[in-house]
JSON list of C-alpha atoms in Angstrom, two decimals:
[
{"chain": "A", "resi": 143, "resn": "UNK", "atom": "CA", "xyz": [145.00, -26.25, -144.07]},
{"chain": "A", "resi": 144, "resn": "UNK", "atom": "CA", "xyz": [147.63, -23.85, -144.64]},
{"chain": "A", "resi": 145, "resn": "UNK", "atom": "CA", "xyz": [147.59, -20.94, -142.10]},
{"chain": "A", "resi": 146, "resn": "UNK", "atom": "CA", "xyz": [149.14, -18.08, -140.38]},
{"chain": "A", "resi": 147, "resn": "UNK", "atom": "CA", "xyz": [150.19, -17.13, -136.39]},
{"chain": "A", "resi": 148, "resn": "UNK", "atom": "CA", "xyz": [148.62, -13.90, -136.61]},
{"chain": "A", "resi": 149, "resn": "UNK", "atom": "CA", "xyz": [145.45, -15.09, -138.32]},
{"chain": "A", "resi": 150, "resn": "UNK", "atom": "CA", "xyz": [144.80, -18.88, -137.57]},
{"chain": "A", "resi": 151, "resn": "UNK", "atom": "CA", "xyz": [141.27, -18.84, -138.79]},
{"chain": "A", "resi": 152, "resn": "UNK", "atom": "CA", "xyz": [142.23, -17.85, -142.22]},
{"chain": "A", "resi": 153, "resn": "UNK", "atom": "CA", "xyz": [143.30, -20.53, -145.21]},
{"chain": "A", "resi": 154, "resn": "UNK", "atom": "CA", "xyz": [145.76, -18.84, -146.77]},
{"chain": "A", "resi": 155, "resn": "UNK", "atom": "CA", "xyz": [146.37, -21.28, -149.88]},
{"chain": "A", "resi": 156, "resn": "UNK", "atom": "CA", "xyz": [142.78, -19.10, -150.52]},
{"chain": "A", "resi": 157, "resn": "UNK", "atom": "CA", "xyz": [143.60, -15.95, -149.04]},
{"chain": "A", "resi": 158, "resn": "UNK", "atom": "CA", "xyz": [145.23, -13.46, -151.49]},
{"chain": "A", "resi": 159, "resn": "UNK", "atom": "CA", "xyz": [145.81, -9.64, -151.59]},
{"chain": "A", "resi": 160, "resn": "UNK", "atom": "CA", "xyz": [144.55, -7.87, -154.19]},
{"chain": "A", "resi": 161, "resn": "UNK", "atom": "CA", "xyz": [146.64, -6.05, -156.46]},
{"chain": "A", "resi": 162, "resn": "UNK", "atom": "CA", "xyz": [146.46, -2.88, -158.33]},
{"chain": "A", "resi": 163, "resn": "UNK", "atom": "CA", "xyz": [147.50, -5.04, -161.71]},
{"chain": "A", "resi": 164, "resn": "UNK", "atom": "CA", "xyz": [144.70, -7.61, -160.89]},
{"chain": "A", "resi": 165, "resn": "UNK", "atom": "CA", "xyz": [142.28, -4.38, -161.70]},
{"chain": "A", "resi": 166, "resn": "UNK", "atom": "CA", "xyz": [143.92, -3.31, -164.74]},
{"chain": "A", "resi": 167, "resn": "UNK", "atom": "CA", "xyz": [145.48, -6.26, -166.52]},
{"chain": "A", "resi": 168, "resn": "UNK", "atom": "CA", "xyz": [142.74, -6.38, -169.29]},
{"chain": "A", "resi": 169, "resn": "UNK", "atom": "CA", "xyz": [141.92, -5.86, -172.82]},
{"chain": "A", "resi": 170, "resn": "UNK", "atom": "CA", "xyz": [138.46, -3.52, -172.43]},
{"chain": "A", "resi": 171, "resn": "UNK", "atom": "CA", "xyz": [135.50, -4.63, -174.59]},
{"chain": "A", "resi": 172, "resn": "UNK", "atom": "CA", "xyz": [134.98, -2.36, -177.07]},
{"chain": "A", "resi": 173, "resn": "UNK", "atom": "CA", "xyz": [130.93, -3.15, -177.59]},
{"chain": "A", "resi": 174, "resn": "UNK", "atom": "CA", "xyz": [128.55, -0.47, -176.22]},
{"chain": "A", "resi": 175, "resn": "UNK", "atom": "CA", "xyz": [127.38, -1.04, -172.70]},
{"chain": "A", "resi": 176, "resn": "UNK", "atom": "CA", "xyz": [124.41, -2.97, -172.22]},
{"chain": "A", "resi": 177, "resn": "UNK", "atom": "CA", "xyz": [121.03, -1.88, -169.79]},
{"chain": "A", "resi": 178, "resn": "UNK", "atom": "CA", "xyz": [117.92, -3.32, -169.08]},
{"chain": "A", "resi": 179, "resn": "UNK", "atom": "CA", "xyz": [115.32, -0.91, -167.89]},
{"chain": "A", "resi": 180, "resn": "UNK", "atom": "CA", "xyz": [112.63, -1.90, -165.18]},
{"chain": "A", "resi": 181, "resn": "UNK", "atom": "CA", "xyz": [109.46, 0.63, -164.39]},
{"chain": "A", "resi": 182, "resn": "UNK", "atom": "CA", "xyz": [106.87, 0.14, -162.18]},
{"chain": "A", "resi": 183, "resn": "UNK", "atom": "CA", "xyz": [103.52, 0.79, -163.07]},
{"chain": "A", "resi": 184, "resn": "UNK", "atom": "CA", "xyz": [100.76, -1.08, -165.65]},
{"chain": "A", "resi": 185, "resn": "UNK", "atom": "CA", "xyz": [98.81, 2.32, -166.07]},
{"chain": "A", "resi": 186, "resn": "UNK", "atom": "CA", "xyz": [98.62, 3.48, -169.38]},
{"chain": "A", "resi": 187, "resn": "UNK", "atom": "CA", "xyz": [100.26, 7.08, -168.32]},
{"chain": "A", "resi": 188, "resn": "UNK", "atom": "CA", "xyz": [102.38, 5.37, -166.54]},
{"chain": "A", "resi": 189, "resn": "UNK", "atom": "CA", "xyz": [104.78, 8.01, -165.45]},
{"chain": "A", "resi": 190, "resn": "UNK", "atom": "CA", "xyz": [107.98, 5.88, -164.06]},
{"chain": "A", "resi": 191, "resn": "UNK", "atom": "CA", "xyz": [107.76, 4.76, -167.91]},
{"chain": "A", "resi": 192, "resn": "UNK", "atom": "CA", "xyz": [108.05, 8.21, -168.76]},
{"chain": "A", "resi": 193, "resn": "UNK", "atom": "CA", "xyz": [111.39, 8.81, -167.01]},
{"chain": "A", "resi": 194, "resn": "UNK", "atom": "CA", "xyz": [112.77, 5.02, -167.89]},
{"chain": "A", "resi": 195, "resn": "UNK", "atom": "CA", "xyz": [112.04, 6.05, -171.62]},
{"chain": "A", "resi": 196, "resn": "UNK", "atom": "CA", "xyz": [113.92, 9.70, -170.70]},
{"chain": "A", "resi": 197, "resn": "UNK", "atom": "CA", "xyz": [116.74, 7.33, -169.24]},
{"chain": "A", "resi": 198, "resn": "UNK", "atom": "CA", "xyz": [116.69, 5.47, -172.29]},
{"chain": "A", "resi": 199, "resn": "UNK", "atom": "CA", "xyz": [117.26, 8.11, -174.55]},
{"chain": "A", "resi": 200, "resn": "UNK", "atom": "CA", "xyz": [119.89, 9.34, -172.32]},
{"chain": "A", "resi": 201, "resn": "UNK", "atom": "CA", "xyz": [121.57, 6.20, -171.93]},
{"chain": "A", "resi": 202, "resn": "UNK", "atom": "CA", "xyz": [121.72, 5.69, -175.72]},
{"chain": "A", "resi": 203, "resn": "UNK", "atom": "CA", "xyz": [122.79, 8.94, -176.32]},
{"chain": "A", "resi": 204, "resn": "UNK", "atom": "CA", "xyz": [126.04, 8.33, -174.03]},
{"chain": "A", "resi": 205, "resn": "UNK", "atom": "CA", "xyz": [127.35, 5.42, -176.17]},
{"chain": "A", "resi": 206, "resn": "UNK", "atom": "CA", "xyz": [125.01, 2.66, -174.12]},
{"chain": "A", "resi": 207, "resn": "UNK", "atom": "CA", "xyz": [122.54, -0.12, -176.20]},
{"chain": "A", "resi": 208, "resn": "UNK", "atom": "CA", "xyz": [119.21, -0.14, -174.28]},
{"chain": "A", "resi": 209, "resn": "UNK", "atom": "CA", "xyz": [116.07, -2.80, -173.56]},
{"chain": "A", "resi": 210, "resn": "UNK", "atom": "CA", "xyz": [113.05, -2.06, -171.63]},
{"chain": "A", "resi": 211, "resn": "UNK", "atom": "CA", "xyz": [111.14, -4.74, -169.84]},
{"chain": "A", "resi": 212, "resn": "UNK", "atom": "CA", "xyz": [107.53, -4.40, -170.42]},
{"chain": "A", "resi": 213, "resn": "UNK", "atom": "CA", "xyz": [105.87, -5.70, -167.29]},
{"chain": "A", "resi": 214, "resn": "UNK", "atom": "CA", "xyz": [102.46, -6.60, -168.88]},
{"chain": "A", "resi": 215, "resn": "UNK", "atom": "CA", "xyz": [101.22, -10.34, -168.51]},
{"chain": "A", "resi": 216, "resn": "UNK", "atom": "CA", "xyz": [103.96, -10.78, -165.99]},
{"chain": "A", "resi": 217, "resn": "UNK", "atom": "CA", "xyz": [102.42, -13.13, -163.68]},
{"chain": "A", "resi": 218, "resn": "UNK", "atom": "CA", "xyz": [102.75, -12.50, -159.85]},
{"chain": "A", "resi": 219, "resn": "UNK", "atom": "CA", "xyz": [105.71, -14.89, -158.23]},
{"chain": "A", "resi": 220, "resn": "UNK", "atom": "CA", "xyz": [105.21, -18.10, -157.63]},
{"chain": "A", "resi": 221, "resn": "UNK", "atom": "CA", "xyz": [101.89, -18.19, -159.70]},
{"chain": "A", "resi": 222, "resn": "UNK", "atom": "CA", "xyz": [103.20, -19.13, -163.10]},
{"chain": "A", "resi": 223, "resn": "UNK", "atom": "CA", "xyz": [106.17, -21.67, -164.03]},
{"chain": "A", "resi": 224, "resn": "UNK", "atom": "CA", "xyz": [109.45, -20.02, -164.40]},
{"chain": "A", "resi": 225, "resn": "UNK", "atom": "CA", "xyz": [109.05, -21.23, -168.43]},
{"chain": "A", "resi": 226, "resn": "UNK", "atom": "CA", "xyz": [106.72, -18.80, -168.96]},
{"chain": "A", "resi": 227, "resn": "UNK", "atom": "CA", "xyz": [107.03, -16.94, -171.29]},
{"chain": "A", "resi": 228, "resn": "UNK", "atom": "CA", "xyz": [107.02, -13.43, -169.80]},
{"chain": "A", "resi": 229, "resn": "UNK", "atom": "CA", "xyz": [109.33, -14.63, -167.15]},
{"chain": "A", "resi": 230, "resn": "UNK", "atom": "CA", "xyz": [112.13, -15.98, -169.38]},
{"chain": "A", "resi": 231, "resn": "UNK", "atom": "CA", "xyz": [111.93, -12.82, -171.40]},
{"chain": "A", "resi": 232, "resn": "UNK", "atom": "CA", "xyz": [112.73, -10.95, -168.38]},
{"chain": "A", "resi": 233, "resn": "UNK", "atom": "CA", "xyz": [115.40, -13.64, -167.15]},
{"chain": "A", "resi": 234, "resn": "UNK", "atom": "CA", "xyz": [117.31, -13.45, -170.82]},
{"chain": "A", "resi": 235, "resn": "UNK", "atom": "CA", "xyz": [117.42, -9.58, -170.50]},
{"chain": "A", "resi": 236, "resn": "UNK", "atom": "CA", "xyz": [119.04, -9.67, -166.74]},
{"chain": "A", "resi": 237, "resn": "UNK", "atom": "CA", "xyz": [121.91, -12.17, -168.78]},
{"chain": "A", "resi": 238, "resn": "UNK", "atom": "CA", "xyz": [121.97, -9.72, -171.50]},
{"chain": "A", "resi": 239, "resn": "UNK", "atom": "CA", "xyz": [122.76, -6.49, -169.69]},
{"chain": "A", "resi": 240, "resn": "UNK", "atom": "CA", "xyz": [125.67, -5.25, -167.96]},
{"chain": "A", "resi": 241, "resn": "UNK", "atom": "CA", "xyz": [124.34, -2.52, -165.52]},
{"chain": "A", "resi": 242, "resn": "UNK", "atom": "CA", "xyz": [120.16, -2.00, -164.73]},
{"chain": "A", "resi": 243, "resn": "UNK", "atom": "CA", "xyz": [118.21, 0.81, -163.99]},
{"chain": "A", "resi": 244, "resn": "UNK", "atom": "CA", "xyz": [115.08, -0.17, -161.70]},
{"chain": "A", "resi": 245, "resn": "UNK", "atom": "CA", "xyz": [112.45, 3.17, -161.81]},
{"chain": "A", "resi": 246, "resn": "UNK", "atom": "CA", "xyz": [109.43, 2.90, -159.56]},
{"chain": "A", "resi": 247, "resn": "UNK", "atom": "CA", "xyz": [106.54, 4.66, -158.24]},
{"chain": "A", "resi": 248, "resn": "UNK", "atom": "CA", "xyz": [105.80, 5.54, -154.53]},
{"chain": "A", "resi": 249, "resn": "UNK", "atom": "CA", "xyz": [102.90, 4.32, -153.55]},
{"chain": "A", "resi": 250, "resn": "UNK", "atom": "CA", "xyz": [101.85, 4.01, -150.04]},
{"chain": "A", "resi": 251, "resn": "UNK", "atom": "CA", "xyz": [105.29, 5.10, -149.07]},
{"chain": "A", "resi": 252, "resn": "UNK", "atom": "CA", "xyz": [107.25, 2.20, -150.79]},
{"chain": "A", "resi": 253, "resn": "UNK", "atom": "CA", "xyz": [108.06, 0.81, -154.09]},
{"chain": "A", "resi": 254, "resn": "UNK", "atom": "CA", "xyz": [105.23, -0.49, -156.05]},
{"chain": "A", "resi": 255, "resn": "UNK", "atom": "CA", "xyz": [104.20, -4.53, -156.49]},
{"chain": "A", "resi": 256, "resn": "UNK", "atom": "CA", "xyz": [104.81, -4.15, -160.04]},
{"chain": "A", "resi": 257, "resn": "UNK", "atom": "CA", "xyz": [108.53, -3.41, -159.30]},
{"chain": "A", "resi": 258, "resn": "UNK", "atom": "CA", "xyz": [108.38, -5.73, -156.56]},
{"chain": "A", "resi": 259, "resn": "UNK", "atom": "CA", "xyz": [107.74, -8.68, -158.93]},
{"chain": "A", "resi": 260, "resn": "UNK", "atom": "CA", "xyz": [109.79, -7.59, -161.54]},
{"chain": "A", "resi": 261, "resn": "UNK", "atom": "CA", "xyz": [112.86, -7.95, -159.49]},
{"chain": "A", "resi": 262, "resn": "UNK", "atom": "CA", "xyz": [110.87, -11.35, -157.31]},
{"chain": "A", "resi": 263, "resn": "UNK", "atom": "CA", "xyz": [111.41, -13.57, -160.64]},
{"chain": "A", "resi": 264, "resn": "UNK", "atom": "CA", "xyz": [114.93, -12.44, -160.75]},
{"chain": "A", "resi": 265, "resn": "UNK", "atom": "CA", "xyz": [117.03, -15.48, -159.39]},
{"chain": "A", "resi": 266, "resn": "UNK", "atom": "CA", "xyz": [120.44, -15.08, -157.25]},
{"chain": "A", "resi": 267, "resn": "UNK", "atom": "CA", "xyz": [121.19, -18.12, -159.34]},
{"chain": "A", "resi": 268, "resn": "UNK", "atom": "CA", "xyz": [120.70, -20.19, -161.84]},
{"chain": "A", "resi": 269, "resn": "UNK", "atom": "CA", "xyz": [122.62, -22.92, -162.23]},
{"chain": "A", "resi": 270, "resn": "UNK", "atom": "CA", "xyz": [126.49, -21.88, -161.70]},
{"chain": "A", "resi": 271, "resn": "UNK", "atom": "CA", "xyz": [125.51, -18.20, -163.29]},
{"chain": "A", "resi": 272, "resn": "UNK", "atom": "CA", "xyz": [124.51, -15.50, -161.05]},
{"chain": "A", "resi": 273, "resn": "UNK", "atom": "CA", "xyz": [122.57, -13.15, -163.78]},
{"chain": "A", "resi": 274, "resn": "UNK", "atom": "CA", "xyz": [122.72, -9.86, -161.28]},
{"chain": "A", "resi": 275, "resn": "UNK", "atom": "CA", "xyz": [126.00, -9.98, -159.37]},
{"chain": "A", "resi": 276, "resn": "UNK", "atom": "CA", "xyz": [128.42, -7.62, -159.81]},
{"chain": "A", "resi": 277, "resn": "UNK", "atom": "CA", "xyz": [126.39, -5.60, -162.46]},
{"chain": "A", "resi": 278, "resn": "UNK", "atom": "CA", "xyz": [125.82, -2.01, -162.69]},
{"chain": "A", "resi": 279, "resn": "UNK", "atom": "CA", "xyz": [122.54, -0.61, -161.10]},
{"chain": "A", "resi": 280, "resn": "UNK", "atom": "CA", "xyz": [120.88, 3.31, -161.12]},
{"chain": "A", "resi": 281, "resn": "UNK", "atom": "CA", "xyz": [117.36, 3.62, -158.99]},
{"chain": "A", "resi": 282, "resn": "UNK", "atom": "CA", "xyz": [114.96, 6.30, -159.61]},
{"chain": "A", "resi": 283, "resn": "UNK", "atom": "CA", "xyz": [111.44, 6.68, -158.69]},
{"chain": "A", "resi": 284, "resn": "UNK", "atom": "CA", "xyz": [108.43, 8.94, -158.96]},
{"chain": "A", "resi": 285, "resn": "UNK", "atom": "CA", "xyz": [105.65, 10.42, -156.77]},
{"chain": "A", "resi": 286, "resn": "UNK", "atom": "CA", "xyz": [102.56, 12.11, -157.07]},
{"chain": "A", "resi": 287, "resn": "UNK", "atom": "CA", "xyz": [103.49, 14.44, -153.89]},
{"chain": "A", "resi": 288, "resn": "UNK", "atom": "CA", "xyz": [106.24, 15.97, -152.34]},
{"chain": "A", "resi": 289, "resn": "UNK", "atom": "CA", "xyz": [109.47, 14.31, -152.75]},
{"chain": "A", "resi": 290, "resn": "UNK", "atom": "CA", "xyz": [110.64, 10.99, -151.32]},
{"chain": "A", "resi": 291, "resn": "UNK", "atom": "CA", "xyz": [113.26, 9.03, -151.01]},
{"chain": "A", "resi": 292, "resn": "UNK", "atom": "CA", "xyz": [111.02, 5.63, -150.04]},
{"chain": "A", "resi": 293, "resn": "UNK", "atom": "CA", "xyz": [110.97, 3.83, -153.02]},
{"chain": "A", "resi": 294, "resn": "UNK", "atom": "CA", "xyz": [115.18, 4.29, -153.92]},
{"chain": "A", "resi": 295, "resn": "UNK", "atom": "CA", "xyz": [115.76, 3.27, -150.48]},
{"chain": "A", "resi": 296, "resn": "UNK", "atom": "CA", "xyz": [114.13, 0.35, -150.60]},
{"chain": "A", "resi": 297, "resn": "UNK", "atom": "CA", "xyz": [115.39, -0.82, -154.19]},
{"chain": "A", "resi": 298, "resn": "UNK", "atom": "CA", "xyz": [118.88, 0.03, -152.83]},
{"chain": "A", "resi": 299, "resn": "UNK", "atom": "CA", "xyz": [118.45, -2.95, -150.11]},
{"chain": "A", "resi": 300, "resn": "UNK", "atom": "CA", "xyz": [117.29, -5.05, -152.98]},
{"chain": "A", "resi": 301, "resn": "UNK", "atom": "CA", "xyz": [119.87, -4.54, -155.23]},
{"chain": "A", "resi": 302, "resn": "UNK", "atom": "CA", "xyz": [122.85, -4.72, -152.42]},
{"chain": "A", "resi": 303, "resn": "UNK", "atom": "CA", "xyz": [120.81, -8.21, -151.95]},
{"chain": "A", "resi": 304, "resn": "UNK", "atom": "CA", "xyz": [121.21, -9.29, -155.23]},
{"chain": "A", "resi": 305, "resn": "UNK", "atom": "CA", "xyz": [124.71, -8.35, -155.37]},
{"chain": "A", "resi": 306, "resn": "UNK", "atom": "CA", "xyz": [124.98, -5.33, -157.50]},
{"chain": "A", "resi": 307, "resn": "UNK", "atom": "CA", "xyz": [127.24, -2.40, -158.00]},
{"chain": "A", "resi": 308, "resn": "UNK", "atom": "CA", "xyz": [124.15, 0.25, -157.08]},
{"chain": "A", "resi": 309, "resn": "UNK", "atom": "CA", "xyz": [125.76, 3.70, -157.99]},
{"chain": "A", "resi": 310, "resn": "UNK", "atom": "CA", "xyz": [126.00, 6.55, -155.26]},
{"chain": "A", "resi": 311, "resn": "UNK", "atom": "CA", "xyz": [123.54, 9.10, -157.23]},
{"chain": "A", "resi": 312, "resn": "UNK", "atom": "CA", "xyz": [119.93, 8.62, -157.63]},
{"chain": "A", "resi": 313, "resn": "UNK", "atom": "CA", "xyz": [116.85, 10.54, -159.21]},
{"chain": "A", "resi": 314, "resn": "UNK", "atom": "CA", "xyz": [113.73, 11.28, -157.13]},
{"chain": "A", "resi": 315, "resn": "UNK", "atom": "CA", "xyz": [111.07, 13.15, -158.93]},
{"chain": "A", "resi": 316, "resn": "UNK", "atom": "CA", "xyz": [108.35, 15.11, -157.07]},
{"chain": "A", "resi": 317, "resn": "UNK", "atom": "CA", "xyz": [104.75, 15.87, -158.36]},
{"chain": "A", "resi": 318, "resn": "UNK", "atom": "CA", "xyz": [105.72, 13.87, -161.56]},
{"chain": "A", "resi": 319, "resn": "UNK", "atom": "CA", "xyz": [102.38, 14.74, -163.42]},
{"chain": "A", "resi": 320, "resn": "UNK", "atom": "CA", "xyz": [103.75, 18.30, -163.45]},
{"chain": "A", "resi": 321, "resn": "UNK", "atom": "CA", "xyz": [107.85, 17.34, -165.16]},
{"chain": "A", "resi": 322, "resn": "UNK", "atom": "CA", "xyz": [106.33, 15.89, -168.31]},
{"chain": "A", "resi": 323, "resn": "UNK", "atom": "CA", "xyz": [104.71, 17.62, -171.07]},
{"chain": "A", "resi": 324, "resn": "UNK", "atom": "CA", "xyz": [101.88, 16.50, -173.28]},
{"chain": "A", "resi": 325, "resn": "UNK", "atom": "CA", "xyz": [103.68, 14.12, -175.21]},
{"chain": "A", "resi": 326, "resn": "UNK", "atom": "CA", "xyz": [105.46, 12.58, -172.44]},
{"chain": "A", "resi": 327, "resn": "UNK", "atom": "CA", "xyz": [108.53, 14.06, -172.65]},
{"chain": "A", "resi": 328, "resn": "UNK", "atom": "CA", "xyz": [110.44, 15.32, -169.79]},
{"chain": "A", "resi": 329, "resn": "UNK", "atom": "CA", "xyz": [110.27, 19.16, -169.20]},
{"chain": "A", "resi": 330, "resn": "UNK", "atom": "CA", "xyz": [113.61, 20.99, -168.53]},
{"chain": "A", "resi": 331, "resn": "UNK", "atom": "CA", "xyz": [114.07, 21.52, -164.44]},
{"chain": "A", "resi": 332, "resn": "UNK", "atom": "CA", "xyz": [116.50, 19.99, -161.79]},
{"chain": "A", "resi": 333, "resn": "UNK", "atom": "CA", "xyz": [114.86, 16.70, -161.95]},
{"chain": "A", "resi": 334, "resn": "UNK", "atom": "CA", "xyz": [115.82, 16.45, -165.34]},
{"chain": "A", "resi": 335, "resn": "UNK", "atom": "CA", "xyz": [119.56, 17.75, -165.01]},
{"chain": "A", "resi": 336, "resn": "UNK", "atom": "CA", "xyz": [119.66, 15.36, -162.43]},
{"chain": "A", "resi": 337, "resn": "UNK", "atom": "CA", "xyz": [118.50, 12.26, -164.41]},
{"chain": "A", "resi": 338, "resn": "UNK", "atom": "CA", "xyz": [121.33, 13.04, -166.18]},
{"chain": "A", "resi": 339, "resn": "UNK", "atom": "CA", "xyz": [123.98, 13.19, -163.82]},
{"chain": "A", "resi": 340, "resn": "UNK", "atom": "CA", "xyz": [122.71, 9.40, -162.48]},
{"chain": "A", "resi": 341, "resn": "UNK", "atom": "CA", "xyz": [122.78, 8.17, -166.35]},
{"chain": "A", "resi": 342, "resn": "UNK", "atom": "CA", "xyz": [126.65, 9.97, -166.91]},
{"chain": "A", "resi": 343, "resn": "UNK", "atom": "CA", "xyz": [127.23, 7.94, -163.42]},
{"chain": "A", "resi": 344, "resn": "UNK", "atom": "CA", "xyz": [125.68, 4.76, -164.33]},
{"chain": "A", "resi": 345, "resn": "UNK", "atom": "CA", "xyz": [127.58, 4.36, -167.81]},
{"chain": "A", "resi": 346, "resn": "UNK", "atom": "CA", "xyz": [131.13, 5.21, -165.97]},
{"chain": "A", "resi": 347, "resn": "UNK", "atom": "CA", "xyz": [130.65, 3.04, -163.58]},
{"chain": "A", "resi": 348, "resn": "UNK", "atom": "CA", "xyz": [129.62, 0.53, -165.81]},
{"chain": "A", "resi": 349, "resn": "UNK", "atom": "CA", "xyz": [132.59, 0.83, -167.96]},
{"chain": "A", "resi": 350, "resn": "UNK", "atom": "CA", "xyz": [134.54, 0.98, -165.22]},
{"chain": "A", "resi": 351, "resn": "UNK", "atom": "CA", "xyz": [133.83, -2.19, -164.05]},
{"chain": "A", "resi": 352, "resn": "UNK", "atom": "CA", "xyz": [132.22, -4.64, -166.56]},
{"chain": "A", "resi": 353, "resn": "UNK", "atom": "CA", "xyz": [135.80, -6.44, -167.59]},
{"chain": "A", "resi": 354, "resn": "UNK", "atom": "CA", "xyz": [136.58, -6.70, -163.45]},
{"chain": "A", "resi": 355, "resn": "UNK", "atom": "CA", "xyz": [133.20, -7.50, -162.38]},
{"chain": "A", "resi": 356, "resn": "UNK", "atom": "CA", "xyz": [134.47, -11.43, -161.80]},
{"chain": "A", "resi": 357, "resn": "UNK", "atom": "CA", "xyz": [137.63, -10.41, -159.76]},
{"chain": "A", "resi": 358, "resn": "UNK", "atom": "CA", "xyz": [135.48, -7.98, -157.73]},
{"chain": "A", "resi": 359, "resn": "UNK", "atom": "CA", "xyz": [133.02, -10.14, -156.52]},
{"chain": "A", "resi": 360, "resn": "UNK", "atom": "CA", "xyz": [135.43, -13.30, -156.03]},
{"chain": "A", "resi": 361, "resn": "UNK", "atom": "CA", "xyz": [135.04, -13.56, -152.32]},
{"chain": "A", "resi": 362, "resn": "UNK", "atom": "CA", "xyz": [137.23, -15.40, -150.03]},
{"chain": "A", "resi": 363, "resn": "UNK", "atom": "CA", "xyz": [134.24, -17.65, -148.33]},
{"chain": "A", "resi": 364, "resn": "UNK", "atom": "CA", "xyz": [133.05, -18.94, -151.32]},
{"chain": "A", "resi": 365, "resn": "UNK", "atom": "CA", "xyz": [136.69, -19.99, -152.83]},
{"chain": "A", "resi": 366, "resn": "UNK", "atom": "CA", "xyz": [136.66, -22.03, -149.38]},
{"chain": "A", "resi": 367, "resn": "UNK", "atom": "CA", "xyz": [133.21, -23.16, -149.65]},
{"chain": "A", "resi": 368, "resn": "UNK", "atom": "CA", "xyz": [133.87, -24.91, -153.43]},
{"chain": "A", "resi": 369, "resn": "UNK", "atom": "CA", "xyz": [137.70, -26.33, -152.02]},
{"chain": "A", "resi": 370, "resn": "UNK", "atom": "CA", "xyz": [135.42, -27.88, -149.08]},
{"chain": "A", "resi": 371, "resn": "UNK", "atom": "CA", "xyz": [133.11, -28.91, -151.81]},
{"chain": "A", "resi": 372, "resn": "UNK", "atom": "CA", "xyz": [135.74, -30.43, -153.87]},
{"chain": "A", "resi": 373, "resn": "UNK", "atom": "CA", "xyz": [137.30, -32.05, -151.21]},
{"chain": "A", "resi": 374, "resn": "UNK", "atom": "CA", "xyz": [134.50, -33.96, -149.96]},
{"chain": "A", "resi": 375, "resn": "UNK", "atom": "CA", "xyz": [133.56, -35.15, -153.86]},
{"chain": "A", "resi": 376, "resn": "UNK", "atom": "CA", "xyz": [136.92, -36.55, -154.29]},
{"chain": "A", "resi": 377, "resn": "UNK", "atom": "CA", "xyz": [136.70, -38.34, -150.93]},
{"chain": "A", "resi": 378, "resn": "UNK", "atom": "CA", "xyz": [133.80, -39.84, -151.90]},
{"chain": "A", "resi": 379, "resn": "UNK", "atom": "CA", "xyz": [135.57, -41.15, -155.01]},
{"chain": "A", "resi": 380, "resn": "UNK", "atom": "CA", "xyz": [137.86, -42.73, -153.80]},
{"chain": "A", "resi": 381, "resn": "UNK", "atom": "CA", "xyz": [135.70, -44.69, -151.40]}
]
């Protein structure tokens, strides 16, 4: 194990500094960014729909191409095979995407189940691909009162613990029933305006760091876990 004086716990043979031309030596894809949309409620005026579809429109209309999961039939986690059908749906849209936006309800001062389970058949792995980590991710929410922040906060943890780029802004809209106008479209107001500062956000980022998403997340512990893990299967062949 090649080390250092200064720092005798560190392999340095796996130990490199990042440099500003590991960040930019790249030719940028040139196909629109990709999102996958997650809302959290089954009711049929389902108003975290409402703003994902307001998202959507957003999103499209700032270059992006757009999907929305439809959580209907999605059975609870752990109570259905991961083949079904539902569940693979949502699994091929988490590979498709490049950034997500997750937009729930409060309901008893959280995030709803809905969302909950959405995110619950999500896998940190599968196989040598890691569908989530280091994309893009905006989190929004609704409530019926006053406004909260519950329900961000919470996907926040969630999406730092699936490894995801969550972006510093973030849309909380109060008394929801009242921003949205017969036809379910958003009415004008500082909800809205700010909906579409977290959508402008969301794309940058995502631009900014689709190409460099496998550099950013290549982590020192894990180069040493798979040398470790190589070692020890070419030891064991050539027992």
């Amino acid at each position: 194990m090649e080390t250092n004086a200064s720092l005798p716990n560190v392999e340095y043979s796996l130990f490199t500094k990042t440099d500003i031309s590991s960040l930019t030596a790249y030719t940028p894809s040139t196909h629109k960014p990709r999102f996958l949309l997650l809302y959290g409620s089954l009711r049929k005026q389902s108003f975290s729909k409402l703003l994902a579809l307001e998202a959507m429109r957003l999103l499209e209309a700032l270059g992006g191409e757009v999907k929305i999961f439809d959580p209907h039939d999605l059975p609870l986690p752990d109570d259905a095979p991961e083949t079904h059908p539902k569940v693979q749906e949502l699994r091929d849209l988490t590979l498709w995407c490049e950034g997500m936006v997750w937009c729930s309800p409060e309901r008893h001062g959280a995030m709803t189940g809905i969302m909950k389970s959405q995110i619950d058949w999500i896998p940190l792995s599968m196989g040598a691909i890691r569908p989530t980590q280091g994309k893009t991710l905006a989190v929004m929410q609704v409530s019926g009162g006053s406004q909260s922040f519950n329900a961000v906060n919470q996907m926040r943890i969630l999406g730092r613990w699936m490894r995801m780029i969550t972006i510093p802004n973030q849309s909380s809209v109060a008394k929801a029933f009242q921003e949205f106008d017969e036809v379910g479209r958003m009415k004008p107001s500082a909800y809205y305006d700010r909906v579409v500062d977290v959508m402008e956000e969301l794309v940058k980022f995502t631009l900014l760091t689709r190409d460099v998403s496998e550099f950013l997340i290549n982590r020192y512990s894990e180069r040493k876990e798979s040398a470790e893990a190589l070692g020890k299967r070419v030891n064991l062949g050539s027992i």
